[in-house]
XYZ file of C-alpha atoms in Angstrom:
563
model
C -14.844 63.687 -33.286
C -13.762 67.138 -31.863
C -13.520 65.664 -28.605
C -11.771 62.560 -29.481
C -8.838 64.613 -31.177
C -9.016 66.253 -27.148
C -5.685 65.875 -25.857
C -5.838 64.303 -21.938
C -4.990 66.847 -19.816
C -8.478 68.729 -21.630
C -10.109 65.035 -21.004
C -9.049 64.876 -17.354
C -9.967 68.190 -16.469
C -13.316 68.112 -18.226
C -14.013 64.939 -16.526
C -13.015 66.526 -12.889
C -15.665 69.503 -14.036
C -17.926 67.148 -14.672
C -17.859 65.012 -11.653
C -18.025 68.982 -9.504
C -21.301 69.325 -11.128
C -22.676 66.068 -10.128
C -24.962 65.767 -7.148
C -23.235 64.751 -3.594
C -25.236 61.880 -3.547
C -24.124 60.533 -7.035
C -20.520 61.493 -6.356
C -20.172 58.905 -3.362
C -21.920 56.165 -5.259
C -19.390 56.971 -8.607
C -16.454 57.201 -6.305
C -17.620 53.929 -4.061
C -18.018 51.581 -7.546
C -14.570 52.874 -8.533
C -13.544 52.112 -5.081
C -14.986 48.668 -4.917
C -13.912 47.976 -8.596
C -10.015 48.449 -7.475
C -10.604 46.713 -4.386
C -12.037 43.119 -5.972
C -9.166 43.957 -9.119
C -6.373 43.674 -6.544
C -8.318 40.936 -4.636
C -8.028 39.218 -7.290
C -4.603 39.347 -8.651
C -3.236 38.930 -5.367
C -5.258 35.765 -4.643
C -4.042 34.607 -7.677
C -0.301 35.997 -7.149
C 0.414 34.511 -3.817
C 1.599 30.645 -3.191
C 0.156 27.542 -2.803
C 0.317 26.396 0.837
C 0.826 22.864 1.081
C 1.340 20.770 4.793
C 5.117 20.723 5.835
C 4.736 17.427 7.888
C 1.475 15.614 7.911
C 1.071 14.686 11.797
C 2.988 16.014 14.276
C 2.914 16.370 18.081
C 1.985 19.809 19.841
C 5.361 19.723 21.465
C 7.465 19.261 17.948
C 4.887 21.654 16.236
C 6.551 24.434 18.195
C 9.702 23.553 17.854
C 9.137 23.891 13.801
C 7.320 26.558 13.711
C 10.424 28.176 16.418
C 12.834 27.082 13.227
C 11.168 28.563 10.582
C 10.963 31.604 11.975
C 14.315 31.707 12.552
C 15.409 30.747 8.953
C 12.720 33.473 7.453
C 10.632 31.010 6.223
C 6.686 31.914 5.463
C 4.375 29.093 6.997
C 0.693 29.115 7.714
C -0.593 27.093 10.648
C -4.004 25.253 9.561
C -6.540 26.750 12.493
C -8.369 22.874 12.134
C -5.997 20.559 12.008
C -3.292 22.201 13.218
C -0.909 21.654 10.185
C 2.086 23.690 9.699
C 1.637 24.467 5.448
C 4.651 26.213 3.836
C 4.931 27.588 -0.035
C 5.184 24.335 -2.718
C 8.422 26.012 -3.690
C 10.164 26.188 0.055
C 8.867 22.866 1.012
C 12.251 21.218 0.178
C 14.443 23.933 1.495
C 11.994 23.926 4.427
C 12.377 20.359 5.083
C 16.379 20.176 4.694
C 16.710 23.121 6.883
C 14.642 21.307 9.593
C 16.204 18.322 9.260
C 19.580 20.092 9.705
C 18.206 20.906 13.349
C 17.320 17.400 13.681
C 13.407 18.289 13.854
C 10.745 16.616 13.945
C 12.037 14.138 16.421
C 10.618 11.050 16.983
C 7.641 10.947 20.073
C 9.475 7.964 21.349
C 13.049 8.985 23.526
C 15.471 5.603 23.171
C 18.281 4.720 25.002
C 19.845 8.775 24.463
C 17.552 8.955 27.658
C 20.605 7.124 29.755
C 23.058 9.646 28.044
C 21.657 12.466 30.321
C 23.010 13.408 33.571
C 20.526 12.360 36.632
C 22.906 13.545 39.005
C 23.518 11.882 42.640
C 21.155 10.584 44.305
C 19.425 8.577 41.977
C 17.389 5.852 43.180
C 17.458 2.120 41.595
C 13.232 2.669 41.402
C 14.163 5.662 39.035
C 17.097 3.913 36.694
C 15.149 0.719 36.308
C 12.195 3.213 35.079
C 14.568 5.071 33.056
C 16.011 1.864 31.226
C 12.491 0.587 30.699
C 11.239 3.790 29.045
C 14.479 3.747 27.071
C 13.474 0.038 25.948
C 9.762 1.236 24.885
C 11.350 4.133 23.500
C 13.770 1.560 21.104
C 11.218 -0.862 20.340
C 8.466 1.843 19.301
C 11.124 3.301 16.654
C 12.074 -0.457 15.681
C 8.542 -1.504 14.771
C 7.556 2.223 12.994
C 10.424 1.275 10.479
C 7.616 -1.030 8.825
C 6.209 0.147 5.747
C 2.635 -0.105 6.980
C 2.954 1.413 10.379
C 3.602 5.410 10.333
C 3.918 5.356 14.455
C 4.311 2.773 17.346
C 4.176 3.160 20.821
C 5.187 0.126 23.443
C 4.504 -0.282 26.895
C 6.254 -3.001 29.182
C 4.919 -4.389 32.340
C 8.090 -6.109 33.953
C 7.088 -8.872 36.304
C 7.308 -9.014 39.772
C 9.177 -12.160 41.412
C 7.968 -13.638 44.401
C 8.814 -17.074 46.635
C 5.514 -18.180 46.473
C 5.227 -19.887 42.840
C 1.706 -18.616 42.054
C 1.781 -15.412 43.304
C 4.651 -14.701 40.325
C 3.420 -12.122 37.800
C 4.909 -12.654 34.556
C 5.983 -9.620 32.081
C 4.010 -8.829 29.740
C 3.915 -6.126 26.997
C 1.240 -4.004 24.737
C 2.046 -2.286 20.887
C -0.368 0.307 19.787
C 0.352 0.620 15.871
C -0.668 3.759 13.868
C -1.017 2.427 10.332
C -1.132 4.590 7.436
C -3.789 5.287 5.057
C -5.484 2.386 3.411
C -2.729 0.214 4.657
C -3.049 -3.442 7.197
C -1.302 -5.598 8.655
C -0.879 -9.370 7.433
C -1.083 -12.445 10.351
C 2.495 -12.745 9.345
C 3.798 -9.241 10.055
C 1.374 -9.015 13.534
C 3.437 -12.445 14.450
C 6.627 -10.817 13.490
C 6.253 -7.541 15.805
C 4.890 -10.000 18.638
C 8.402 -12.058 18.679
C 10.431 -9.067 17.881
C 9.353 -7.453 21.173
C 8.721 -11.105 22.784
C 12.554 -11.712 22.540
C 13.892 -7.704 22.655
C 12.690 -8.104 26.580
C 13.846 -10.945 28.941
C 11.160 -12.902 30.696
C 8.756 -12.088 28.257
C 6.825 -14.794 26.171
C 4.870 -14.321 23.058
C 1.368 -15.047 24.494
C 1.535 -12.239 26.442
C 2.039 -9.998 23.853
C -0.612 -8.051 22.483
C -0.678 -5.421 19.950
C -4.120 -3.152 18.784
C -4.288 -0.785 15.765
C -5.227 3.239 16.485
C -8.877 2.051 15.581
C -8.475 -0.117 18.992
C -8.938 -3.592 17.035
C -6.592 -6.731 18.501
C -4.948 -7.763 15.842
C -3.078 -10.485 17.815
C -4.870 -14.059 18.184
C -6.045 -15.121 21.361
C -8.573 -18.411 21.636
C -8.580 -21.818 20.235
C -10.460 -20.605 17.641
C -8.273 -17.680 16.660
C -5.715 -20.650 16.573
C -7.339 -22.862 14.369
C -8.014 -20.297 11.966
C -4.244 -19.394 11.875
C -3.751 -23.344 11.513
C -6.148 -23.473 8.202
C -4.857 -20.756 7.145
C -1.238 -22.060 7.121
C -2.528 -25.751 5.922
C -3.879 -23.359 2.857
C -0.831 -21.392 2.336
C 1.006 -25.021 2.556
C -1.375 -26.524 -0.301
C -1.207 -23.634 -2.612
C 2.949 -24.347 -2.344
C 2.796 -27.465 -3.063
C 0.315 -27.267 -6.329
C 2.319 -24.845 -7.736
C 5.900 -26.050 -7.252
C 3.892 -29.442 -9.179
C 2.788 -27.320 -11.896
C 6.120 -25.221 -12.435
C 7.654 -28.522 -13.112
C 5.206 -29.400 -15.625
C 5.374 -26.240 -17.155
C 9.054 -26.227 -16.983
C 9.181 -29.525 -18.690
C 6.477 -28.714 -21.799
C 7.400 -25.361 -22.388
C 10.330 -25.989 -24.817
C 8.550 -28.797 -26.624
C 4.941 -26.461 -27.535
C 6.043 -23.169 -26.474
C 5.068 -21.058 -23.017
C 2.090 -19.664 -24.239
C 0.161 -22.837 -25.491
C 0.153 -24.827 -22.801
C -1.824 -24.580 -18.985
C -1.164 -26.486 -16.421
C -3.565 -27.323 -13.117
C -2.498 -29.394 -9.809
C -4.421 -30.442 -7.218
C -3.205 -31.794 -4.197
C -4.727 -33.777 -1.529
C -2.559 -33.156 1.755
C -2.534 -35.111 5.096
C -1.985 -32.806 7.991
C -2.404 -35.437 10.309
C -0.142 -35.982 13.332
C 0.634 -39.396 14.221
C 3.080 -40.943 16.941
C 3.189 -44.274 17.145
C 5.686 -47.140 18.969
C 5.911 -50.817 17.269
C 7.058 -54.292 18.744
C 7.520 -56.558 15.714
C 8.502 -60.651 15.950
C 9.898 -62.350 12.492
C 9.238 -65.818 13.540
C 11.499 -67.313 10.734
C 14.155 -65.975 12.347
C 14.915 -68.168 15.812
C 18.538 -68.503 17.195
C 19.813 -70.662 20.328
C 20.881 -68.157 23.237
C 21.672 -70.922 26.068
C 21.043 -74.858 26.005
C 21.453 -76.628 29.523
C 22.113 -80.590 29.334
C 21.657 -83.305 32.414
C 22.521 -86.873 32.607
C 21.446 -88.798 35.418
C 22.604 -92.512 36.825
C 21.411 -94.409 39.613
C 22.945 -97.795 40.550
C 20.467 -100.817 41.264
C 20.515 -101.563 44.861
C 19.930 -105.279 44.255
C 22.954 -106.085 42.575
C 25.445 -104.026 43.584
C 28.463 -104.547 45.797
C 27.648 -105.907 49.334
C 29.110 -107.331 52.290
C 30.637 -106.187 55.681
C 32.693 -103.083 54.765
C 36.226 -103.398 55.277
C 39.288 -103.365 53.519
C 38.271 -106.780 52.041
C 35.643 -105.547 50.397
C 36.931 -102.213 49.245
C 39.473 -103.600 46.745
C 39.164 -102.602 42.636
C 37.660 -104.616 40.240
C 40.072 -106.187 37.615
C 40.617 -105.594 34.788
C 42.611 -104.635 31.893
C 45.497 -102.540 31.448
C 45.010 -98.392 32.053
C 44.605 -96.928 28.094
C 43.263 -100.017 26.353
C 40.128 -99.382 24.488
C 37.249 -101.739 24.571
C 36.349 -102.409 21.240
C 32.512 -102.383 21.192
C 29.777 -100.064 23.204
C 28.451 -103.531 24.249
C 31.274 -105.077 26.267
C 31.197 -101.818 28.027
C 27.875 -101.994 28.809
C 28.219 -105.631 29.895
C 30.878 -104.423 32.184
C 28.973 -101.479 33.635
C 27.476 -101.660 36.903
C 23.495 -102.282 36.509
C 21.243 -98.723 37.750
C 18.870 -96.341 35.882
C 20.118 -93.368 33.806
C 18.096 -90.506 32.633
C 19.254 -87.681 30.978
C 17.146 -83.879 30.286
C 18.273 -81.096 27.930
C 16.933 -77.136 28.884
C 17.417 -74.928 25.499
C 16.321 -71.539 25.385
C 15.737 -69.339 21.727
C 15.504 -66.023 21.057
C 12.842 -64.825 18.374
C 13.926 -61.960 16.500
C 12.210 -58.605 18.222
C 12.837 -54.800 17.159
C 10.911 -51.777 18.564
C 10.186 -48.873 16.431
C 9.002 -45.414 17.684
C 7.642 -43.312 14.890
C 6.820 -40.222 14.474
C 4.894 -38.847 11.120
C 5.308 -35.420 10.353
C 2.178 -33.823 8.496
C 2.587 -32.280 5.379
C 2.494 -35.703 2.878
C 1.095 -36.248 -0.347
C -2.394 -38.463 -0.193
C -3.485 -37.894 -4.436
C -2.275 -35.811 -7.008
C -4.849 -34.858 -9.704
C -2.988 -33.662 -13.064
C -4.854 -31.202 -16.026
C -2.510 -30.519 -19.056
C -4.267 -28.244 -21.916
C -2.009 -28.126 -24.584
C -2.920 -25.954 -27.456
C -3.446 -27.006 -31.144
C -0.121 -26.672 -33.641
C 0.219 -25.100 -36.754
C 0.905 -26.544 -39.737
C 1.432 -25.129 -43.339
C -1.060 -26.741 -45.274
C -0.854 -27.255 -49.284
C -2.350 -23.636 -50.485
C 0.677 -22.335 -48.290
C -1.919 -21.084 -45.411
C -0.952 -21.563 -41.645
C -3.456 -23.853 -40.138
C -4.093 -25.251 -36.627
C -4.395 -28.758 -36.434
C -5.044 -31.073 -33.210
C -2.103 -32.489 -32.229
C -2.390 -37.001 -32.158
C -2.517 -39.241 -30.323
C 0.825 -40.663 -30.185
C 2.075 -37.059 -29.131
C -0.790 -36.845 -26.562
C 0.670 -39.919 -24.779
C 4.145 -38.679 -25.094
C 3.196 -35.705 -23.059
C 1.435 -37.824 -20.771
C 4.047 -39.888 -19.955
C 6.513 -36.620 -19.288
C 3.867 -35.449 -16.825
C 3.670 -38.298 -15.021
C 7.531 -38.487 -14.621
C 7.519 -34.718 -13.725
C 4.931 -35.182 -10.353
C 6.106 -38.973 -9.703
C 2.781 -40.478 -10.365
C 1.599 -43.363 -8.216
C -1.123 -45.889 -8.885
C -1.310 -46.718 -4.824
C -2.286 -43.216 -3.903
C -4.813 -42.643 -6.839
C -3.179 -40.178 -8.722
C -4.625 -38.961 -11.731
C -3.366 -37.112 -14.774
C -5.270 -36.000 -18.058
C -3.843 -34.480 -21.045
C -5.984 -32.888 -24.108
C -5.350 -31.318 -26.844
C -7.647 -27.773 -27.371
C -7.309 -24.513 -29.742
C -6.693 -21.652 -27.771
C -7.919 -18.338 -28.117
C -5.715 -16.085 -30.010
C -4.062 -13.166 -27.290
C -5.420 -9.612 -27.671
C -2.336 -7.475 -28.052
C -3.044 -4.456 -25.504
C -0.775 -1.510 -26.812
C 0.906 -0.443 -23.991
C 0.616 3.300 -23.460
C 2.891 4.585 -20.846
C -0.077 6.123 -18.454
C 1.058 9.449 -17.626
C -0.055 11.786 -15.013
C -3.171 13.978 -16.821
C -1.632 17.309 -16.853
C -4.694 19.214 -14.959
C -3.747 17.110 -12.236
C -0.396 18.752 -11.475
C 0.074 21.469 -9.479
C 1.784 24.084 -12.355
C -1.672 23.625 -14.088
C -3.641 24.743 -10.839
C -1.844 27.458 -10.401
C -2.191 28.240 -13.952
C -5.560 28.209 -14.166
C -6.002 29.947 -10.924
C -4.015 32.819 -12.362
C -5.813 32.526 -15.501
C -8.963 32.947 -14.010
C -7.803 35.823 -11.820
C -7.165 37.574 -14.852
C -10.628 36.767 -16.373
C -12.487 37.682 -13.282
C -10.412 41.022 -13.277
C -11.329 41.818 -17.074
C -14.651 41.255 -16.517
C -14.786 43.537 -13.399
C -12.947 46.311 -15.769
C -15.664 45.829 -18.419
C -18.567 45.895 -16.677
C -17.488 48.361 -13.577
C -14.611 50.504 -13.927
C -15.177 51.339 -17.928
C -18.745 52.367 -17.919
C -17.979 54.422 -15.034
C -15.239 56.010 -16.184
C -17.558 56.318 -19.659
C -19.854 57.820 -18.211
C -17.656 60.181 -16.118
C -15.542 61.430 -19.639
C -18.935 61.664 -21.577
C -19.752 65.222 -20.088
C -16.120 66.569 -20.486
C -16.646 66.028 -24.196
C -20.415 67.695 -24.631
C -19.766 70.455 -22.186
C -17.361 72.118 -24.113
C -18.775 71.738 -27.542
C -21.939 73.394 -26.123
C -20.185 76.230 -24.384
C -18.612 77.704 -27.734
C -19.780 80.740 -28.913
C -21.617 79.501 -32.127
C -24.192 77.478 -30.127
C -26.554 79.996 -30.748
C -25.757 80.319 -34.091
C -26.623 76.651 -34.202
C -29.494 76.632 -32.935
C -30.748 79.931 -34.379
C -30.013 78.024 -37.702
C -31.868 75.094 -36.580
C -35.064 77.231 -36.004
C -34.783 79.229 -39.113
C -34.592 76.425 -40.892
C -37.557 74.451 -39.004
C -40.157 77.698 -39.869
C -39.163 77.856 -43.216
C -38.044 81.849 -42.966
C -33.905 81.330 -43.803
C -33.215 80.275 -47.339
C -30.170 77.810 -48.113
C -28.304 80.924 -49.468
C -28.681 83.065 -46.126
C -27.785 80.394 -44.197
C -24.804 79.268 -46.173
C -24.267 83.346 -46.014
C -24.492 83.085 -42.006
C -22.156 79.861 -42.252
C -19.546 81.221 -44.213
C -19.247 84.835 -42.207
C -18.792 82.867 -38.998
C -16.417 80.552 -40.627
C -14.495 84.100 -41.922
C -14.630 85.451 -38.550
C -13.656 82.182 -36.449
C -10.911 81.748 -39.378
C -9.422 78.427 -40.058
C -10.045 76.884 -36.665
C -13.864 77.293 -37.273
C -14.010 74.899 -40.738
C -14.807 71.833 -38.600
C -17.478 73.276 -36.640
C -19.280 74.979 -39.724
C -19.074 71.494 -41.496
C -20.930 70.382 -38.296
C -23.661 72.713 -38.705
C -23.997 72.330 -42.234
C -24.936 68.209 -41.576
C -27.024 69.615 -38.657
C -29.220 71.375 -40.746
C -29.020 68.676 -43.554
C -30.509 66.221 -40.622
C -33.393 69.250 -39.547
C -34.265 69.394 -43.131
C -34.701 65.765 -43.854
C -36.322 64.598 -40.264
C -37.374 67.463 -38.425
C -39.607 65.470 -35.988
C -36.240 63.705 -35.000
C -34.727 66.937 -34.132
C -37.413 68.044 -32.143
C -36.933 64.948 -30.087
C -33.790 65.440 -29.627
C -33.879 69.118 -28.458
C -36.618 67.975 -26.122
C -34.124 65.328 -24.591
C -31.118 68.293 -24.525
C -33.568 70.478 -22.449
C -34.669 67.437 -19.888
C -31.098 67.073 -18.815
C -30.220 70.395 -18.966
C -32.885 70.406 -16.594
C -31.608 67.831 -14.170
């Protein structure tokens, strides 16, 4: 207690006497565990003090790398440059003002140059070998940048092979072109977008057809189709694609058309198409044979005269003289005088009559894509009635309302009989819905980064605690523990005390002499001596009830004096 009521200065200076007493060699080991103790203290709190580092840009060329890290030393900006993957890491709280600042000096550029490469002066002199190179690597420049605007592609790079004319028809090389995508992480490419980019850079060059096109991933995998096979795989794949369209636009109808009459949710619908991807081209000559029609009809009557009977004689005048007859406009009045009349001969007459048949030619040309069979499923659920005791209840719905539906479904996908079509409508209870409660999914909190650094400074502060309680205070313990027995032992009524302690061990002092001896030293030390005599006084109360303790004790006081 008397050295607790110690002021520091008496503490301190104690302590320092203490530590001069010491031995060299356990001076440096007290002074290196106080030295170490600081040291892995303010370790500590400055490992837990200082920023989070996190990567400025994720990939960047050596080139632009430079040019950053130029920037942000300029704008006073603390970075860290990784040493394995070369990433440029600034603070979490100066990545924005990092970013805007570099973006203000229009860094990181883009690793392809566009058509700003024709803005630059080549001077005179320039050869048509050199612009023709220049306008090319402007184009590859252009199209890279068009096709790393895709969501899935982080960088592009193009390369165009123009194509070399010549007179000689087969000796003509035709352009061709190669894309080398860098996709991002755990992201592809669909058939659809590789077709896309192929076209895109297909018809951003002239001369330059599709098939030779071809376009490989940064894992060097051709991700363009090349082959029959490759083909007919894309074909399937597109006849697939094709079907699935069709069965659902069938069973959105259906769906469309039922859902006001039982509700959204109790009825499922199910198409199944059949489709004929055939290609057929085919030209027709058809004859209708009922149909007939005159085009041309050629009639000829012949007469010959009978040689026997006709006019003979010497020719002459004489004999060249008209028949008689009647007067000019009379008419005979039968067919029979006339023929009586008429000069004897043979007559034949022939008719030529040509007909058309009706003809048409047809040249057709079916397009694939048609229906063949349409098989229908309709599961409507059960409806719910309020029976007598005033329960809800789920009945099966009739008949007559089963064919009603029916015949709406068949209206809805224009059933035919010809093709085989197929519909079937039931009636079944559906299971009731399990209502998920949905609980907005928030980010866990220790996966944020104010909670790592949290609990990195947290633990900091731990690990330094525990480094002050087990280091630094029993040192310092054990440094101030001499500074407060030193003095206590150096005051002038240690012999007293321990001439005490012997007269009482032998027996020779009496209570009365000693509390005589006590009380003259406490009237000759005067007030300031009351707390050491009541020290003494339990002193002797402990050698009187325990001597063999005391003994020990003395024993112990003498070993380190000793030391």
């Amino acid at each position: 207690m008397a050295a607790a009521q110690q002021s520091l200065p008496a503490v301190v200076s104690g302590g320092i006497k203490d530590f001069g007493s010491m031995p060299a060699g356990r001076q440096l080991a007290l002074i290196g565990m106080l030295a170490g103790a600081v040291a892995a203290v303010a370790g500590i709190l400055i490992w837990a003090l200082s920023p989070t580092y996190v990567p400025l840009y994720t990939s960047l060329e050596q080139d632009e790398a430079a040019e950053v890290v130029t920037a942000l030393d300029g704008a006073g900006i603390r970075y860290r440059v990784d040493s394995g993957t070369g990433q440029i890491k600034v603070p979490r709280a100066d990545v924005g003002e990092a970013r805007l600042h570099l973006a203000g000096e229009g860094l990181p550029r883009s690793g392809d140059v566009g058509f700003e490469l024709l803005q630059e002066d080549t001077g005179i002199g320039t050869s048509r070998m050199m612009e023709s190179a220049r306008h090319r690597r402007a184009m590859e420049g252009e199209l890279g940048r068009t096709v790393s605007s895709l969501d899935a592609v982080e960088r592009a790079r193009v390369h165009l092979a123009e194509g070399e004319d010549s007179v000689f028809v087969r000796e003509r090389t035709p352009a061709s072109a190669s894309v080398t995508v860098h996709l991002r992480g755990g992201r592809s490419l669909s058939e659809s977008q590789v077709r896309a980019i192929v076209h895109m850079v297909a018809s951003s060059t002239s001369d330059l057809s599709p098939e030779n096109v071809t376009v490989v991933d940064q894992r060097g995998r051709l991700l363009t189709e090349d082959g029959a096979d490759d083909r007919g795989m894309r074909q399937s794949g597109d006849r697939l694609s094709f079907t699935s369209q069709v069965e659902r636009r069938y069973a959105e109808a259906i769906r469309d058309l039922l859902a006001p009459l039982v509700g959204s949710d109790h009825v499922r619908v199910q198409v199944s198409a059949d489709i004929d991807f055939s290609e057929i081209e085919r030209t027709e000559e058809l004859y209708d044979p009922d149909t007939i029609a005159l085009r041309s009809e050629q009639v000829s009557d012949d007469l010959r005269p009978d040689m026997g009977e006709g006019p003979m004689g010497v020719p002459g005048a004489l004999t060249n003289q008209p028949p008689a007859g009647g007067a000019v406009g009379e008419e005979q009045e039968n067919g029979e005088e006339n023929a009586e009349d008429a000069p004897a001969g043979q007559r034949s007459s022939s008719a030529t009559r040509n007909f058309e048949v009706d003809r048409r030619f047809a040249h057709i040309r079916e397009m694939p894509g048609g229906v063949e069979r349409l098989s229908t499923a309709v599961v409507v659920d059960f409806r719910e009635e309020v029976g007598e005791d005033g329960e809800v209840q789920r009945v099966a719905r009739d008949a007559e309302e089963i064919e009603r539906l029916e015949n709406l479904v068949r209206q809805a996908v224009g059933f035919s009989e010809d093709r085989g079509d197929s519909i079937n409508v039931v009636s079944a209870p559906f299971e009731a819905p399990v209502e998920d409660e949905m609980v907005e999914e928030e980010r866990p909190f220790w996966t944020q980064g104010w909670f790592m650094d949290l609990a990195r400074l947290v633990g900091a502060l731990l690990l330094a605690l525990i480094v002050l309680l087990t280091v630094v205070r029993p040192a310092l313990k054990h440094l101030m523990s001499g500074s407060g027995a030193r003095p206590s032992q150096q005051e002038p009524d240690e012999g007293e005390e321990s001439l005490a302690l012997t007269d009482q061990s032998t027996g020779a002092g009496a209570a009365g002499g000693a509390a005589g001896e006590g009380s003259a030293v406490a009237a000759l030390g005067g007030p300031e001596q009351d707390q050491q005599e009541m020290d003494l006084e339990a002193v002797r109360g402990m050698v009187k009830e325990d001597p063999k303790r005391v003994a020990q004790v003395m024993k112990t006081w003498l070993n380190e004096d000793g030391r």
